[in-house]
PDB file of C-alpha atoms in Angstrom:
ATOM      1  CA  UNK Z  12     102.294 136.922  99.139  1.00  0.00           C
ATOM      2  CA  UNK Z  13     103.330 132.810  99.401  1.00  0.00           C
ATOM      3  CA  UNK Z  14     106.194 132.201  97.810  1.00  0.00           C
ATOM      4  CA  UNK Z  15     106.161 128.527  97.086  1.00  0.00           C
ATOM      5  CA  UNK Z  16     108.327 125.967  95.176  1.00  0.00           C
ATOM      6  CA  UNK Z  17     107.667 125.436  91.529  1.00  0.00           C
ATOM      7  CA  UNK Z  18     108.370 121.472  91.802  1.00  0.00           C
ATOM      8  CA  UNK Z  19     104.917 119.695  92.612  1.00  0.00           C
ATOM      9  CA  UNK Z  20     104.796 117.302  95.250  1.00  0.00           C
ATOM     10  CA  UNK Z  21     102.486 115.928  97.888  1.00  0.00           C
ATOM     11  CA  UNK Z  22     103.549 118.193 100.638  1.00  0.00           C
ATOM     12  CA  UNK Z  23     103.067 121.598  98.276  1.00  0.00           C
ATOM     13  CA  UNK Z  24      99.921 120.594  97.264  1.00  0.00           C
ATOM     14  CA  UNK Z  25      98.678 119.740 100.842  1.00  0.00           C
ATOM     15  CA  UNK Z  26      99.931 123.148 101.469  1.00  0.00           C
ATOM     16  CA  UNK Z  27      98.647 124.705  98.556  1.00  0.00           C
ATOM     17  CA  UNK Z  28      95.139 123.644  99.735  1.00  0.00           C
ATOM     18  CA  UNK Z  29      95.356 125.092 103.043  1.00  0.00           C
ATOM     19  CA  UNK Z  30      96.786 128.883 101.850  1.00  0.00           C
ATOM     20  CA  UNK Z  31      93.107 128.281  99.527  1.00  0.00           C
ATOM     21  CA  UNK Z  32      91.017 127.932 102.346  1.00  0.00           C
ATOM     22  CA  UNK Z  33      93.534 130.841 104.663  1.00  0.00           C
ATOM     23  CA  UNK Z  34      92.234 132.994 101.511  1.00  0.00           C
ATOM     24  CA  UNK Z  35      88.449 132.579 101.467  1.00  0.00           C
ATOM     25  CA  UNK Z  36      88.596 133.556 105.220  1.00  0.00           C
ATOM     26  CA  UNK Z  37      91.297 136.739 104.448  1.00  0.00           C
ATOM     27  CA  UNK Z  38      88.843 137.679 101.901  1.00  0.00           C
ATOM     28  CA  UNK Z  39      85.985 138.314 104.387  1.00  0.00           C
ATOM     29  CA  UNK Z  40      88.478 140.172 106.569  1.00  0.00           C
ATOM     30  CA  UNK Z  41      89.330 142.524 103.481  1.00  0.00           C
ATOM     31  CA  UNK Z  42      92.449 140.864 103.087  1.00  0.00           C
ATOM     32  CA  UNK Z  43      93.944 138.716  99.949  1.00  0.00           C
ATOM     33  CA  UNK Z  44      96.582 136.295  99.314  1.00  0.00           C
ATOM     34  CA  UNK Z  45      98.695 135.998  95.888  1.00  0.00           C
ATOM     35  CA  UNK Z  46     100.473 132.663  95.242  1.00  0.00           C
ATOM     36  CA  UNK Z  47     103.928 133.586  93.230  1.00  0.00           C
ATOM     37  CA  UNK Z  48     105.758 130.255  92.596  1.00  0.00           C
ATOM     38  CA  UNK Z  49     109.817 130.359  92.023  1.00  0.00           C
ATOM     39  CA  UNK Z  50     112.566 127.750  92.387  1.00  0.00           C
ATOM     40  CA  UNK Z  51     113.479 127.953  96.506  1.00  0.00           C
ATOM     41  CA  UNK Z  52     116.401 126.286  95.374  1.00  0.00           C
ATOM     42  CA  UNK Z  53     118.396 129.031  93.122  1.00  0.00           C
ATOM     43  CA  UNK Z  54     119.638 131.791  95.732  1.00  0.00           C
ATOM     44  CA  UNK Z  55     119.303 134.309  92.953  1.00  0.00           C
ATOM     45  CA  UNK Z  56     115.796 133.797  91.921  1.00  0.00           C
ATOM     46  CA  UNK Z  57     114.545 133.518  94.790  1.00  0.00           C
ATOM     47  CA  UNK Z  58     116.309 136.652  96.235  1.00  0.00           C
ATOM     48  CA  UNK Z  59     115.538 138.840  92.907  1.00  0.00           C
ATOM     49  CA  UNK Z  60     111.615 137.268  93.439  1.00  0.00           C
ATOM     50  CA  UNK Z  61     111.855 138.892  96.909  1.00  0.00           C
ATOM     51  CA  UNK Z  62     113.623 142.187  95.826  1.00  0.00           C
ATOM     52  CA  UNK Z  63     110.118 142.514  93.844  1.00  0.00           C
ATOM     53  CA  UNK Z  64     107.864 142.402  96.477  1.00  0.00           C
ATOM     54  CA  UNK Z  65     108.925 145.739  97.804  1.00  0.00           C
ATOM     55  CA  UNK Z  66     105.597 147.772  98.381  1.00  0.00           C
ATOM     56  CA  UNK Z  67     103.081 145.417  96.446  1.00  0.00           C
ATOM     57  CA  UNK Z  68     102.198 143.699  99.969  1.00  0.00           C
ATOM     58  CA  UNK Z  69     101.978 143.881 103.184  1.00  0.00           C
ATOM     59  CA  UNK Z  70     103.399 140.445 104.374  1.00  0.00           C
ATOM     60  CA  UNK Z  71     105.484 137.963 102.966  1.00  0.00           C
ATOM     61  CA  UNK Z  72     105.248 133.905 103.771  1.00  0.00           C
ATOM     62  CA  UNK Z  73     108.307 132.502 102.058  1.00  0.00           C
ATOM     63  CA  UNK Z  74     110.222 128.571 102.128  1.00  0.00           C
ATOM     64  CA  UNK Z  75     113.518 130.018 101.978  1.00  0.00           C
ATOM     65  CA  UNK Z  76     117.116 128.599 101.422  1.00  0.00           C
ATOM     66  CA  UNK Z  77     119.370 130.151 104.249  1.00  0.00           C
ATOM     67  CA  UNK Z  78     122.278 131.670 101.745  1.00  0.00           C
ATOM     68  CA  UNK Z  79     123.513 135.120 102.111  1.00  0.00           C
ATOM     69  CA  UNK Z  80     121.450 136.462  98.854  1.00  0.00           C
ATOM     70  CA  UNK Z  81     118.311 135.643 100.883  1.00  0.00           C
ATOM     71  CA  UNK Z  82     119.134 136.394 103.930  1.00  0.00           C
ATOM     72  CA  UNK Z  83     120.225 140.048 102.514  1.00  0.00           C
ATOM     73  CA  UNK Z  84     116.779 139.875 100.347  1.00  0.00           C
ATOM     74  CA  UNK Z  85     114.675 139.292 103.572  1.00  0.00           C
ATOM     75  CA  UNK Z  86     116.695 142.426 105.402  1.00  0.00           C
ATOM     76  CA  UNK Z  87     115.772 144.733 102.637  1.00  0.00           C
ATOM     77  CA  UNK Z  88     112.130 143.920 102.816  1.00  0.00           C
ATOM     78  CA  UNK Z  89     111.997 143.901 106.896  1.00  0.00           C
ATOM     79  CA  UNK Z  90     113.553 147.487 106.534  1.00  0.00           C
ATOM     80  CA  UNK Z  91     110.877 148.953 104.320  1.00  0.00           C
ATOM     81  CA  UNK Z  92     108.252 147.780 107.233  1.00  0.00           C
ATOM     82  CA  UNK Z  93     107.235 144.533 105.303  1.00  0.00           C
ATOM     83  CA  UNK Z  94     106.709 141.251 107.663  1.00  0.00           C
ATOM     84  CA  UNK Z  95     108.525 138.394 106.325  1.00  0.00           C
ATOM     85  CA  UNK Z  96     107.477 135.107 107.586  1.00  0.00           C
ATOM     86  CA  UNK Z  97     109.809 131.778 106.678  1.00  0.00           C
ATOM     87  CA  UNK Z  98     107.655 128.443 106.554  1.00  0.00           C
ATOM     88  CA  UNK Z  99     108.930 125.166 106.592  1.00  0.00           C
ATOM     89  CA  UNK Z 100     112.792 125.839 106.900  1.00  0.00           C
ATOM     90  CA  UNK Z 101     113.984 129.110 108.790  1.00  0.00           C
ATOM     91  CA  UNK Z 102     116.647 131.673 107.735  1.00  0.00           C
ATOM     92  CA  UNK Z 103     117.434 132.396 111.672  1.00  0.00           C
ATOM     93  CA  UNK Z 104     119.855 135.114 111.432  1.00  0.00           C
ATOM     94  CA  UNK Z 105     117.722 137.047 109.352  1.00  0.00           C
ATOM     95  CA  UNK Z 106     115.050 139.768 110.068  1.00  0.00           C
ATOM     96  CA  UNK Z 107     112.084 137.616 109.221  1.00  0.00           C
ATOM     97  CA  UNK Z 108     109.089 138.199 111.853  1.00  0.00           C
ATOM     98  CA  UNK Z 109     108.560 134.377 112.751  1.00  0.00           C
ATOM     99  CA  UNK Z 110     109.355 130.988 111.387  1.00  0.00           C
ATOM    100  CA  UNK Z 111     106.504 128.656 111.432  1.00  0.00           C
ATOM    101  CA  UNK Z 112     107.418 124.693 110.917  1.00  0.00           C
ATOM    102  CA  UNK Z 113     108.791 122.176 113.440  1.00  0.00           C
ATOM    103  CA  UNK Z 114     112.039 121.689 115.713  1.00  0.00           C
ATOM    104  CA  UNK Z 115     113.720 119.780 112.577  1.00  0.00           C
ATOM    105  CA  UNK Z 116     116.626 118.726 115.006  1.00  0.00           C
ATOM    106  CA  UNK Z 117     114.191 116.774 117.044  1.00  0.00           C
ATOM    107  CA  UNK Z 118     112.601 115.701 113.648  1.00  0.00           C
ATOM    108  CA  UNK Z 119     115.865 114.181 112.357  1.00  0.00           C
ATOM    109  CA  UNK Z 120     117.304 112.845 115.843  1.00  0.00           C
ATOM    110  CA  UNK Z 121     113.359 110.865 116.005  1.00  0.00           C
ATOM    111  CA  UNK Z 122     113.891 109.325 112.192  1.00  0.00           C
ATOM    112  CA  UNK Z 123     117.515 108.379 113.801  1.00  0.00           C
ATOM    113  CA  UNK Z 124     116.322 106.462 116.291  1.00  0.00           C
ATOM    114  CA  UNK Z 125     113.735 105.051 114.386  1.00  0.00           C
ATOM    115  CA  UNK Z 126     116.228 103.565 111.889  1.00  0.00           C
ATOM    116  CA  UNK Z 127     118.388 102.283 114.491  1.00  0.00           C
ATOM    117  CA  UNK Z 128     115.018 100.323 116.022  1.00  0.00           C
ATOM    118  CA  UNK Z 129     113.855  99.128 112.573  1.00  0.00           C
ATOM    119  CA  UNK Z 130     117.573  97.868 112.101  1.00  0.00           C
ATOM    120  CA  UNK Z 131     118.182  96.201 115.211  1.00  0.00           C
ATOM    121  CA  UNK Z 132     120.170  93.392 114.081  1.00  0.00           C
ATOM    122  CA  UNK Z 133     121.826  94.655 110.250  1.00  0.00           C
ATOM    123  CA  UNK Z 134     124.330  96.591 109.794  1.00  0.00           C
ATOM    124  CA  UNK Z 135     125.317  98.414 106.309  1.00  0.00           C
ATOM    125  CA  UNK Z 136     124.517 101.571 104.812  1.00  0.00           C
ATOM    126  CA  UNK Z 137     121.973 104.673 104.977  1.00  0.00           C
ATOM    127  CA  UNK Z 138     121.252 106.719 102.100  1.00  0.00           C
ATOM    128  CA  UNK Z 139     120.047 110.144 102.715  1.00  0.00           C
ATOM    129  CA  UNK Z 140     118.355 112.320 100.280  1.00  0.00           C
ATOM    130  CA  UNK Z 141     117.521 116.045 100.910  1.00  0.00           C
ATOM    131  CA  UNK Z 142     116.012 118.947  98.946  1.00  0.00           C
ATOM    132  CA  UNK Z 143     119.167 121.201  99.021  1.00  0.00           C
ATOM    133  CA  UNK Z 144     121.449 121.463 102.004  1.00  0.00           C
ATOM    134  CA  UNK Z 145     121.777 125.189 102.426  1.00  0.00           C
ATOM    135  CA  UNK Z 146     117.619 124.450 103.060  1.00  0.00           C
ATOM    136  CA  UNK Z 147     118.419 124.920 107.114  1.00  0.00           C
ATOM    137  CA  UNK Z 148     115.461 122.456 107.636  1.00  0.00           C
ATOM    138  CA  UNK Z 149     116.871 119.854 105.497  1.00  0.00           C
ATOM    139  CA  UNK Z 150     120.570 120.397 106.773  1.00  0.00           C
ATOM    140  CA  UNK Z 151     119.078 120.418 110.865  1.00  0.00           C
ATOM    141  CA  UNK Z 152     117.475 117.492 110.210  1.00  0.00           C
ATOM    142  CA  UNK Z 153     119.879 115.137 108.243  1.00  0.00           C
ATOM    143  CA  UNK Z 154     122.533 116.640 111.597  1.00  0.00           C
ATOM    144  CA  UNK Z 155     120.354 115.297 114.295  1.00  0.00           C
ATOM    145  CA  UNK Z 156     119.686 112.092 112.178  1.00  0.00           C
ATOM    146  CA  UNK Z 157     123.725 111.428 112.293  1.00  0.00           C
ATOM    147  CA  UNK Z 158     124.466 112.367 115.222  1.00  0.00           C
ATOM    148  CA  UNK Z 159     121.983 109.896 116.515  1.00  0.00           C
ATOM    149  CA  UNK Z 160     123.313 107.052 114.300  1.00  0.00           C
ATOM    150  CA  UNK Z 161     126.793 107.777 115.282  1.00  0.00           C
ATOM    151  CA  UNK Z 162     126.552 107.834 118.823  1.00  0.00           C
ATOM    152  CA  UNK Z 163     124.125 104.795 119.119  1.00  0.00           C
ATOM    153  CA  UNK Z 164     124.039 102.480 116.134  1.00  0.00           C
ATOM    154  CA  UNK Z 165     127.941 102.222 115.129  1.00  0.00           C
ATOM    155  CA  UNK Z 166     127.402  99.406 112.893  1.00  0.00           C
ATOM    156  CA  UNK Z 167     125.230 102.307 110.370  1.00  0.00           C
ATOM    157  CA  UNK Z 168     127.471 104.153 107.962  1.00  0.00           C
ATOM    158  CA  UNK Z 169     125.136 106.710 106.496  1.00  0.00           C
ATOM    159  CA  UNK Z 170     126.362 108.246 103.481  1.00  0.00           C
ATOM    160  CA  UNK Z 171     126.859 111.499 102.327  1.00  0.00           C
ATOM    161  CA  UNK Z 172     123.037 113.396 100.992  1.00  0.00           C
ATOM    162  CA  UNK Z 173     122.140 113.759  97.687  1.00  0.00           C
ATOM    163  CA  UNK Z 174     120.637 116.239  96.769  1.00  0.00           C
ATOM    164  CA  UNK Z 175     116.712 115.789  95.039  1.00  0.00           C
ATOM    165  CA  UNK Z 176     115.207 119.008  95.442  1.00  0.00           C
ATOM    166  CA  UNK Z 177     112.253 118.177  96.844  1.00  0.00           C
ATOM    167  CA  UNK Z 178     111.143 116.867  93.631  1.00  0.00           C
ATOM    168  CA  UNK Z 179     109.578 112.973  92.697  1.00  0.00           C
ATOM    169  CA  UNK Z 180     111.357 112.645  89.469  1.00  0.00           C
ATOM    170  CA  UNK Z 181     114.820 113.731  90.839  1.00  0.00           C
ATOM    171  CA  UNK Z 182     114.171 111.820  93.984  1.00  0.00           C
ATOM    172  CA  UNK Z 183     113.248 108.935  92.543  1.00  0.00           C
ATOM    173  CA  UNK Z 184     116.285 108.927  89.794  1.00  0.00           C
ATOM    174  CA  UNK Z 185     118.595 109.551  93.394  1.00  0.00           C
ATOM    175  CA  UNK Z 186     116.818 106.079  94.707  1.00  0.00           C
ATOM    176  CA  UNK Z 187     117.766 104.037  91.866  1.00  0.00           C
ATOM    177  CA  UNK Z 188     121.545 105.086  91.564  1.00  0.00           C
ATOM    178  CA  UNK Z 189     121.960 104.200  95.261  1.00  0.00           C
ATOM    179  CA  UNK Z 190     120.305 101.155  95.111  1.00  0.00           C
ATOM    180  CA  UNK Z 191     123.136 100.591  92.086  1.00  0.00           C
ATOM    181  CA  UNK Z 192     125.997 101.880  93.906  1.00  0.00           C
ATOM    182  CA  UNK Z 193     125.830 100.470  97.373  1.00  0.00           C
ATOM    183  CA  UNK Z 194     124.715  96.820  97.759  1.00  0.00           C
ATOM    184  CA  UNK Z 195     125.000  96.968 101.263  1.00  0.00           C
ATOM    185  CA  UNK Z 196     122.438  99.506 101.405  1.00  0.00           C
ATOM    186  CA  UNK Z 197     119.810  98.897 104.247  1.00  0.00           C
ATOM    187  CA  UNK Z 198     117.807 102.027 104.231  1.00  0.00           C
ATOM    188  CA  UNK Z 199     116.687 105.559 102.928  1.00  0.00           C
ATOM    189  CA  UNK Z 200     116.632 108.616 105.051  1.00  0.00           C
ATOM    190  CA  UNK Z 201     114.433 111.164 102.678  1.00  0.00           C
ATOM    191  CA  UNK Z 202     114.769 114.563 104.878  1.00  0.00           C
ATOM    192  CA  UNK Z 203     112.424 116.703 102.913  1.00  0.00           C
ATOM    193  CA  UNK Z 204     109.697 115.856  99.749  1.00  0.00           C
ATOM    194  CA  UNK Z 205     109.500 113.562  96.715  1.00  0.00           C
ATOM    195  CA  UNK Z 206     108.710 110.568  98.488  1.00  0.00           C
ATOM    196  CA  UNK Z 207     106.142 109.368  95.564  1.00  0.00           C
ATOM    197  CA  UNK Z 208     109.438 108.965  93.750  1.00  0.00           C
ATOM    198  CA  UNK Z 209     111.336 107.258  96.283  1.00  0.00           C
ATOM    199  CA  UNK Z 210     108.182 104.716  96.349  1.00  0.00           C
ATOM    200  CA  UNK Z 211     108.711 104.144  92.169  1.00  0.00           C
ATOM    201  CA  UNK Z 212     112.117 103.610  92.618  1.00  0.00           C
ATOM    202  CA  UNK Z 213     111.751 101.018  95.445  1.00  0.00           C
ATOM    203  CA  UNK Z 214     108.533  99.301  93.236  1.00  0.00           C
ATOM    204  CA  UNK Z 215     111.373  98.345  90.501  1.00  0.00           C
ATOM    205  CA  UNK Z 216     113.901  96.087  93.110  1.00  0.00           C
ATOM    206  CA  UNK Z 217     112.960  93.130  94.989  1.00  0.00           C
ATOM    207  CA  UNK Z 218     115.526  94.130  97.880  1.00  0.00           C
ATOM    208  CA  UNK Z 219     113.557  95.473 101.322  1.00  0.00           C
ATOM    209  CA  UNK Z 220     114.762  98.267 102.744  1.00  0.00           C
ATOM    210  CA  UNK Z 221     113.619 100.335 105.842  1.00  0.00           C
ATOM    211  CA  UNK Z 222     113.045 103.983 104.727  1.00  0.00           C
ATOM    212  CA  UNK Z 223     111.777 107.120 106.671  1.00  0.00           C
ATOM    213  CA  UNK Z 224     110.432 110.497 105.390  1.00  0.00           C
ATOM    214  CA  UNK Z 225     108.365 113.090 106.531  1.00  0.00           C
ATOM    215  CA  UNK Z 226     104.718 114.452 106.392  1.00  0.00           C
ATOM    216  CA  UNK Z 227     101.523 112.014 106.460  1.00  0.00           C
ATOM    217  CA  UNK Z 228      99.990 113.260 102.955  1.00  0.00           C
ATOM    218  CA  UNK Z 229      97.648 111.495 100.455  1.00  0.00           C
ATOM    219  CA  UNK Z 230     100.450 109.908  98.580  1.00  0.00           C
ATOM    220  CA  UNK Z 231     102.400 108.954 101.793  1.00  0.00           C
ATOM    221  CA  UNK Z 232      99.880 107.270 103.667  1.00  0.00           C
ATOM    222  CA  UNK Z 233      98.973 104.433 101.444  1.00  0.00           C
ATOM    223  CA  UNK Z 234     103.115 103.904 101.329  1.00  0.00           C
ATOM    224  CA  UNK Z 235     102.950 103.615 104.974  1.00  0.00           C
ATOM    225  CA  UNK Z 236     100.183 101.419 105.183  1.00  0.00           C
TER     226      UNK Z 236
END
């Protein structure tokens, strides 16, 4: 089983693709993969969605929060023999088999330094958006992104995250009310998904900003270009 957001975005779908193609070569290998979709972001859900998995597979790939109703939900399953596998953003202290995704530290200390060298000369504000912060991914990265900008680019406040859950709408809504709020803004940090929102947002203000997310995707790369 891949237990996936229910909020689309570019990075989902992307994934989405690849778990399609993973199944058409499981299937020749007498294996098969079920898709269950559930809000990541709700503790409960997701740990009642995992609670139901008990002896209906064999493995379980999951992008987890890292709350204590999960982490408990993952030790029940590991116990009956099932594998648990997080993806994307860990659950460390749990009894998951393996975490597959990147060293999101590293990720967020990079887009640090990055802002600091697109922002050599300005000095203002940093707004940071992130899917949910008990996401250990999300939280990792926006830590290494301000520890960077504290230690080397003083003149950078960044402000505290907002929270868009990964999602273009919410994201994109986040974008606009900082843009309102702080008109000393200078860029966007977005630490997880949603950037097609971020991009509407920005297509409605004249003001030039220097913003960094993640993943190279279909709808990122023509905002990059």
């Amino acid at each position: 089983a891949f237990l996936l957001p229910t909020n689309d975005n570019a990075f989902m779908r992307a994934l989405d693709d690849q778990i399609d193609a993973a199944a058409d070569w499981l299937e020749a290998e007498y294996g098969s993969i079920e898709r269950i979709a559930v809000d990541v972001f709700d503790p409960l859900v997701l740990a009642e969605t995992l609670d139901g998995l008990a002896g209906r597979f064999d493995g379980v790939a999951v992008v987890a929060l890292d709350a204590d109703r999960v982490r408990a939900a993952i030790d029940r399953l590991a116990e009956t023999g099932m594998r648990v596998v997080t993806l994307v953003s860990d659950v460390p202290s749990s009894k998951r088999l393996h975490y597959v995704g990147i060293d999101n530290v590293a990720a967020g200390r990079t887009a640090g330094t990055l802002m600091g060298r697109f922002l050599p000369d300005r000095s203002g504000t940093i707004g940071v958006l992130v899917g949910s912060p008990a996401l250990s991914a999300h939280a990792q990265r926006h830590q290494g992104f301000v520890d960077v900008i504290a230690a080397e680019h003083p003149r950078l406040a960044v402000l505290p995250p907002r929270a868009g859950r990964d999602d273009p709408g919410l994201c994109r809504e986040a974008t606009l009310a900082l843009l309102a709020e702080h008109p000393d803004l200078v860029g966007l940090y977005n630490v997880g998904a949603g950037n097609e929102g971020v991009a509407e947002a920005l297509a409605l203000t004249p003001r030039r900003l220097i913003v960094i997310g993640h993943e190279l995707t279909a709808a990122t790369r023509p905002m990059l270009m």
